[in-house]
Short mmCIF file of C-alpha atoms and ligand atoms in Angstrom, two decimals:
data_model
loop_
_atom_site.label_atom_id
_atom_site.label_comp_id
_atom_site.label_asym_id
_atom_site.label_seq_id
_atom_site.Cartn_x
_atom_site.Cartn_y
_atom_site.Cartn_z
CA MET A 1 -0.49 31.07 42.62
CA GLN A 2 1.50 34.21 41.90
CA ILE A 3 1.05 37.54 43.63
CA LEU A 4 0.72 40.55 41.33
CA ASP A 5 2.99 42.88 43.25
CA GLY A 6 1.98 46.54 42.98
CA LYS A 7 5.20 47.63 44.62
CA ILE A 8 7.39 46.00 41.96
CA VAL A 9 5.29 47.13 38.99
CA SER A 10 4.75 50.70 40.20
CA GLN A 11 8.49 51.00 40.90
CA SER A 12 9.22 49.78 37.38
CA VAL A 13 6.81 52.38 35.92
CA LYS A 14 8.39 55.12 38.04
CA ASP A 15 11.92 54.04 37.07
CA GLN A 16 11.03 54.17 33.37
CA LEU A 17 9.53 57.63 33.78
CA LYS A 18 12.53 58.86 35.78
CA THR A 19 14.91 57.68 33.06
CA LYS A 20 12.88 59.50 30.40
CA THR A 21 12.59 62.64 32.54
CA ASP A 22 16.33 62.63 33.26
CA ALA A 23 16.89 62.56 29.51
CA LEU A 24 14.58 65.58 29.03
CA LYS A 25 16.47 67.41 31.75
CA ALA A 26 19.85 66.57 30.21
CA ALA A 27 18.60 67.89 26.87
CA GLY A 28 17.40 71.12 28.51
CA LYS A 29 13.77 70.35 27.57
CA LYS A 30 10.61 71.19 29.46
CA LEU A 31 9.82 68.80 32.32
CA PRO A 32 6.36 67.31 32.93
CA HIS A 33 4.39 69.47 35.36
CA LEU A 34 1.41 68.26 37.40
CA ALA A 35 -0.87 70.72 39.21
CA ALA A 36 -3.09 69.37 41.99
CA ILE A 37 -5.95 71.23 43.64
CA LEU A 38 -6.81 70.08 47.16
CA ILE A 39 -9.89 71.49 48.85
CA GLY A 40 -10.50 71.35 52.60
CA ASN A 41 -8.93 68.91 55.07
CA ASN A 42 -10.17 65.42 54.18
CA GLY A 43 -7.60 63.04 55.71
CA ALA A 44 -7.56 60.49 52.89
CA SER A 45 -7.36 63.22 50.22
CA GLU A 46 -4.45 64.86 52.06
CA THR A 47 -2.59 61.53 52.06
CA TYR A 48 -3.27 60.82 48.38
CA VAL A 49 -2.26 64.28 47.21
CA ALA A 50 0.89 64.23 49.36
CA SER A 51 1.94 60.94 47.70
CA LYS A 52 1.24 62.34 44.25
CA VAL A 53 3.42 65.40 44.94
CA LYS A 54 6.15 63.23 46.50
CA THR A 55 6.17 60.90 43.48
CA CYS A 56 6.53 63.90 41.14
CA GLU A 57 9.63 64.91 43.11
CA GLU A 58 11.05 61.37 43.02
CA ILE A 59 10.85 61.08 39.25
CA GLY A 60 11.85 64.64 38.44
CA PHE A 61 8.46 66.13 37.45
CA LYS A 62 7.49 69.63 38.50
CA SER A 63 4.45 69.86 40.74
CA THR A 64 2.21 72.61 42.00
CA LEU A 65 -0.12 72.07 44.94
CA LEU A 66 -2.94 74.56 45.24
CA ARG A 67 -4.79 74.34 48.56
CA LEU A 68 -8.21 75.92 48.84
CA GLU A 69 -10.51 76.35 51.84
CA GLU A 70 -13.49 74.01 52.31
CA SER A 71 -15.67 77.12 51.93
CA VAL A 72 -14.26 78.02 48.48
CA SER A 73 -16.97 79.13 46.02
CA GLU A 74 -17.55 77.44 42.67
CA ALA A 75 -16.57 80.70 40.98
CA GLU A 76 -13.22 80.78 42.80
CA LEU A 77 -12.56 77.17 41.89
CA PHE A 78 -13.50 77.84 38.25
CA ALA A 79 -11.03 80.73 38.22
CA ALA A 80 -8.26 78.57 39.70
CA ILE A 81 -8.80 75.85 37.07
CA GLU A 82 -8.98 78.39 34.25
CA LYS A 83 -5.65 79.85 35.36
CA LEU A 84 -4.03 76.39 35.24
CA ASN A 85 -5.72 75.65 31.88
CA ASN A 86 -4.04 78.77 30.50
CA ASP A 87 -0.65 78.16 32.11
CA ASN A 88 1.57 76.78 29.35
CA ASP A 89 4.00 75.23 31.79
CA VAL A 90 1.29 73.06 33.42
CA ASP A 91 0.74 69.75 31.59
CA GLY A 92 -1.70 67.96 33.88
CA ILE A 93 -4.39 69.19 36.25
CA LEU A 94 -6.20 67.16 38.88
CA VAL A 95 -8.83 68.25 41.33
CA GLN A 96 -8.76 65.81 44.23
CA LEU A 97 -12.17 64.25 44.91
CA PRO A 98 -14.46 64.21 46.81
CA LEU A 99 -15.39 67.88 46.66
CA PRO A 100 -17.34 69.80 49.31
CA LYS A 101 -21.11 69.32 48.97
CA HIS A 102 -21.80 72.83 47.64
CA ILE A 103 -19.61 72.22 44.59
CA ASP A 104 -20.87 70.43 41.49
CA GLU A 105 -18.28 67.72 40.78
CA GLU A 106 -19.36 67.08 37.17
CA LYS A 107 -19.21 70.76 36.31
CA ILE A 108 -15.73 71.09 37.81
CA ILE A 109 -14.33 68.02 36.05
CA SER A 110 -15.70 69.24 32.71
CA LEU A 111 -13.87 72.52 33.16
CA ILE A 112 -10.41 70.96 33.08
CA HIS A 113 -8.99 71.29 29.56
CA PRO A 114 -9.17 67.84 27.89
CA ASP A 115 -5.46 68.06 26.98
CA LYS A 116 -4.65 68.39 30.70
CA ASP A 117 -7.23 65.95 32.12
CA VAL A 118 -4.68 63.48 33.53
CA ASP A 119 -7.33 61.86 35.77
CA GLY A 120 -9.22 60.94 32.59
CA PHE A 121 -12.55 61.67 34.31
CA SER A 122 -13.96 64.24 31.86
CA PRO A 123 -16.67 63.35 29.34
CA VAL A 124 -14.21 64.07 26.52
CA SER A 125 -11.62 61.61 27.89
CA ILE A 126 -14.22 58.91 28.57
CA GLY A 127 -15.76 59.46 25.12
CA LYS A 128 -12.37 58.95 23.48
CA LEU A 129 -11.78 55.84 25.58
CA VAL A 130 -15.09 54.35 24.42
CA GLN A 131 -14.12 55.03 20.80
CA GLY A 132 -10.67 53.45 21.25
CA MET A 133 -8.92 56.78 20.61
CA PRO A 134 -5.69 57.72 22.41
CA THR A 135 -6.64 59.44 25.66
CA PHE A 136 -5.94 59.73 29.36
CA ILE A 137 -7.13 56.54 31.06
CA PRO A 138 -8.35 56.86 34.69
CA ALA A 139 -5.58 55.82 37.10
CA THR A 140 -7.07 52.64 38.57
CA PRO A 141 -8.02 50.85 35.33
CA TYR A 142 -4.82 52.10 33.70
CA GLY A 143 -2.81 50.76 36.65
CA ILE A 144 -4.51 47.36 36.27
CA MET A 145 -3.71 47.28 32.54
CA LEU A 146 -0.06 48.09 33.32
CA MET A 147 -0.01 45.24 35.82
CA LEU A 148 -1.50 42.72 33.37
CA GLU A 149 1.05 43.88 30.80
CA HIS A 150 4.00 43.64 33.21
CA TYR A 151 3.19 40.05 34.18
CA GLU A 152 2.35 39.18 30.56
CA ILE A 153 -1.00 37.76 31.56
CA GLU A 154 -2.89 36.36 28.59
CA THR A 155 -6.22 38.16 28.29
CA SER A 156 -7.17 37.52 24.66
CA SER A 157 -10.41 35.53 24.32
CA LYS A 158 -10.74 35.23 28.10
CA HIS A 159 -13.98 35.86 29.93
CA ALA A 160 -13.52 38.84 32.26
CA VAL A 161 -16.11 39.65 34.90
CA VAL A 162 -16.00 43.19 36.26
CA ILE A 163 -17.97 43.68 39.46
CA GLY A 164 -18.87 47.36 39.73
CA ARG A 165 -19.92 49.97 37.17
CA SER A 166 -18.49 53.22 38.55
CA ASN A 167 -17.32 55.90 36.13
CA ILE A 168 -13.79 55.79 37.51
CA VAL A 169 -13.17 52.04 37.77
CA GLY A 170 -15.75 49.46 36.65
CA ARG A 171 -17.00 51.05 33.46
CA PRO A 172 -13.62 52.14 32.01
CA MET A 173 -12.14 48.78 33.08
CA SER A 174 -14.82 46.90 31.15
CA ILE A 175 -14.14 49.01 28.05
CA LEU A 176 -10.36 48.53 28.24
CA LEU A 177 -10.60 44.77 28.67
CA SER A 178 -12.94 44.48 25.68
CA GLN A 179 -10.92 46.69 23.32
CA ASN A 180 -8.88 45.25 20.47
CA SER A 181 -5.46 45.48 22.11
CA ASN A 182 -3.06 43.65 24.36
CA PRO A 183 -4.02 43.47 27.19
CA GLY A 184 -7.61 43.36 26.00
CA ASN A 185 -9.70 41.27 23.63
CA CYS A 186 -11.67 39.82 26.53
CA THR A 187 -15.32 38.92 26.48
CA VAL A 188 -16.53 41.15 29.30
CA THR A 189 -19.48 40.84 31.65
CA VAL A 190 -20.22 43.86 33.85
CA CYS A 191 -21.96 42.96 37.11
CA HIS A 192 -23.47 45.34 39.66
CA SER A 193 -25.86 45.60 42.59
CA ARG A 194 -28.85 44.44 40.50
CA THR A 195 -27.12 41.43 38.93
CA ASN A 196 -28.82 38.09 39.46
CA ASN A 197 -26.75 34.90 39.83
CA LEU A 198 -23.52 36.78 40.51
CA LYS A 199 -21.89 33.66 41.92
CA GLU A 200 -22.65 31.62 38.78
CA ILE A 201 -21.35 34.40 36.54
CA CYS A 202 -18.14 34.75 38.57
CA LEU A 203 -17.61 30.99 38.39
CA GLN A 204 -17.41 31.33 34.58
CA ALA A 205 -14.73 34.03 34.78
CA ASP A 206 -11.11 33.61 33.75
CA ILE A 207 -10.45 37.11 35.10
CA ILE A 208 -12.38 38.81 37.90
CA VAL A 209 -12.02 42.51 38.70
CA ALA A 210 -13.70 43.19 42.05
CA ALA A 211 -14.49 46.90 42.31
CA LEU A 212 -17.63 47.16 44.40
CA GLY A 213 -16.25 48.52 47.68
CA LYS A 214 -17.48 45.72 49.97
CA PRO A 215 -14.66 44.30 52.11
CA GLY A 216 -14.14 40.53 51.74
CA PHE A 217 -17.08 40.18 49.32
CA LEU A 218 -15.54 37.73 46.83
CA LYS A 219 -15.36 34.26 48.42
CA ALA A 220 -13.62 31.08 47.27
CA ASP A 221 -16.88 29.44 46.17
CA MET A 222 -17.34 32.25 43.60
CA VAL A 223 -13.98 31.70 41.90
CA LYS A 224 -12.98 29.14 39.28
CA GLU A 225 -9.72 27.22 39.78
CA GLY A 226 -6.87 29.07 38.00
CA ALA A 227 -8.66 32.43 37.70
CA VAL A 228 -6.87 35.79 37.73
CA VAL A 229 -8.30 37.95 40.52
CA ILE A 230 -7.80 41.72 40.64
CA ASP A 231 -8.90 43.38 43.88
CA VAL A 232 -9.70 47.09 43.62
CA GLY A 233 -11.23 47.47 47.11
CA ILE A 234 -9.58 49.88 49.55
CA THR A 235 -12.11 50.19 52.37
CA ARG A 236 -10.92 51.54 55.73
CA VAL A 237 -12.09 49.11 58.44
CA ALA A 238 -11.70 49.95 62.14
CA ASP A 239 -8.77 48.01 63.63
CA ALA A 240 -7.58 48.84 67.15
CA THR A 241 -4.31 46.94 66.61
CA LYS A 242 -3.20 49.48 63.97
CA LYS A 243 -1.55 52.79 64.84
CA THR A 244 -3.91 54.59 62.47
CA GLY A 245 -6.95 52.89 64.05
CA PHE A 246 -7.96 51.31 60.74
CA ALA A 247 -6.86 48.61 58.31
CA ILE A 248 -7.27 48.74 54.52
CA LYS A 249 -9.45 45.84 53.30
CA GLY A 250 -9.98 44.67 49.76
CA ASP A 251 -13.16 43.32 48.13
CA VAL A 252 -11.67 39.83 48.00
CA ASP A 253 -11.41 37.37 50.88
CA PHE A 254 -7.72 36.89 50.11
CA ALA A 255 -7.03 33.99 52.50
CA GLU A 256 -9.85 31.91 50.95
CA VAL A 257 -9.52 32.95 47.33
CA ALA A 258 -5.74 33.13 46.78
CA PRO A 259 -5.11 29.34 46.80
CA LYS A 260 -7.50 28.91 43.84
CA CYS A 261 -5.95 31.64 41.68
CA SER A 262 -3.26 31.64 39.02
CA TYR A 263 -2.62 35.32 39.86
CA ILE A 264 -4.05 37.62 42.52
CA THR A 265 -3.45 41.18 43.70
CA PRO A 266 -3.06 41.69 47.46
CA VAL A 267 -4.59 44.58 49.45
CA PRO A 268 -2.65 46.56 50.43
CA GLY A 269 0.27 46.24 48.03
CA GLY A 270 -1.63 45.65 44.79
CA VAL A 271 -3.75 47.87 42.57
CA GLY A 272 -3.67 50.84 44.98
CA LEU A 273 0.06 51.28 44.49
CA MET A 274 -0.36 51.31 40.72
CA THR A 275 -2.64 54.31 40.57
CA ILE A 276 0.01 56.95 41.15
CA GLY A 277 2.30 55.39 38.53
CA ALA A 278 -0.61 55.52 36.07
CA LEU A 279 -1.25 59.19 36.89
CA MET A 280 2.43 59.93 36.29
CA MET A 281 2.28 58.13 32.93
CA ASN A 282 -0.66 60.33 31.95
CA THR A 283 1.21 63.45 33.07
CA TYR A 284 4.30 62.47 31.10
CA ASN A 285 2.13 61.83 28.03
CA ALA A 286 0.33 65.16 28.48
CA CYS A 287 3.74 66.84 28.30
CA GLU A 288 4.80 64.75 25.27
CA ASN A 289 1.51 65.44 23.46
CA LYS A 290 2.36 69.15 23.35
CA LYS A 291 5.34 68.53 21.08
N1 LIG B 1 -10.08 60.66 44.87
C1 LIG B 1 -9.89 59.32 44.97
N2 LIG B 1 -9.22 58.86 43.89
C2 LIG B 1 -9.00 59.91 43.09
C3 LIG B 1 -8.34 60.07 41.83
O1 LIG B 1 -7.84 59.13 41.20
N3 LIG B 1 -8.31 61.34 41.34
C4 LIG B 1 -8.86 62.39 41.99
N4 LIG B 1 -8.79 63.60 41.40
N5 LIG B 1 -9.48 62.28 43.15
C5 LIG B 1 -9.54 61.05 43.69
#
């Protein structure tokens, strides 16, 4: 069993981007510029956005952080996005989710210019993904693809089972694994809360992507010997022994499942670490696409 190490792969992605950005700088060219909008004071969102900004600094990207009050109106948020859409120096825009209840998430995401939609959440980006066109791929599935690529895991003709059908993980993941590319070319089964015989389906899988948000859900008796298991879960579970008061738990019962796997991602230290690298790849590409 080999661990798919998010720390190693994300560092490799960041190193590659830093090298390319250093070259842009040396040539006096425009540097990639990510703009993030953070609304309110959600603890997890604050942490995520802070890491995104810090990573931009580490690899030499420009970043702009726009903080707005929890009470911001939709009109004010529209205006802020429109300003960034029209700012030629800004390559990528992300609005950190979740948004306050009075704001329509779908409407906001659709407002980001497709050329700057580095989260890949807009209908235009998802539509392109479905059609196999070049586009921005959402960070989690993109991070998983980068991991499979880094470890040269054979996916062609394999049976992949994706548990979860969310717009940001399960659905795009299922599309990427089925597309005619490497990694890709899998036969994909998408499972969800209404799936019957989930255990039997998982037992047929060469690759399992667990993205349902239920800590410790995937047990050893659901996994075939030699399977590749990708754990997308990042649930905060109360843990008095931790300084923060919580531990991050994946969707896979790692202790039980790991001995049966050929490859497995740990939580923490797996897929979660890949997402920022993937976002940075999208931002770099958004900058390149302008040329
Ligand atoms: N909230 C949790 N994950 C994400 C993400 O990838 N992008 C944005 N914009 N918000 C998030």
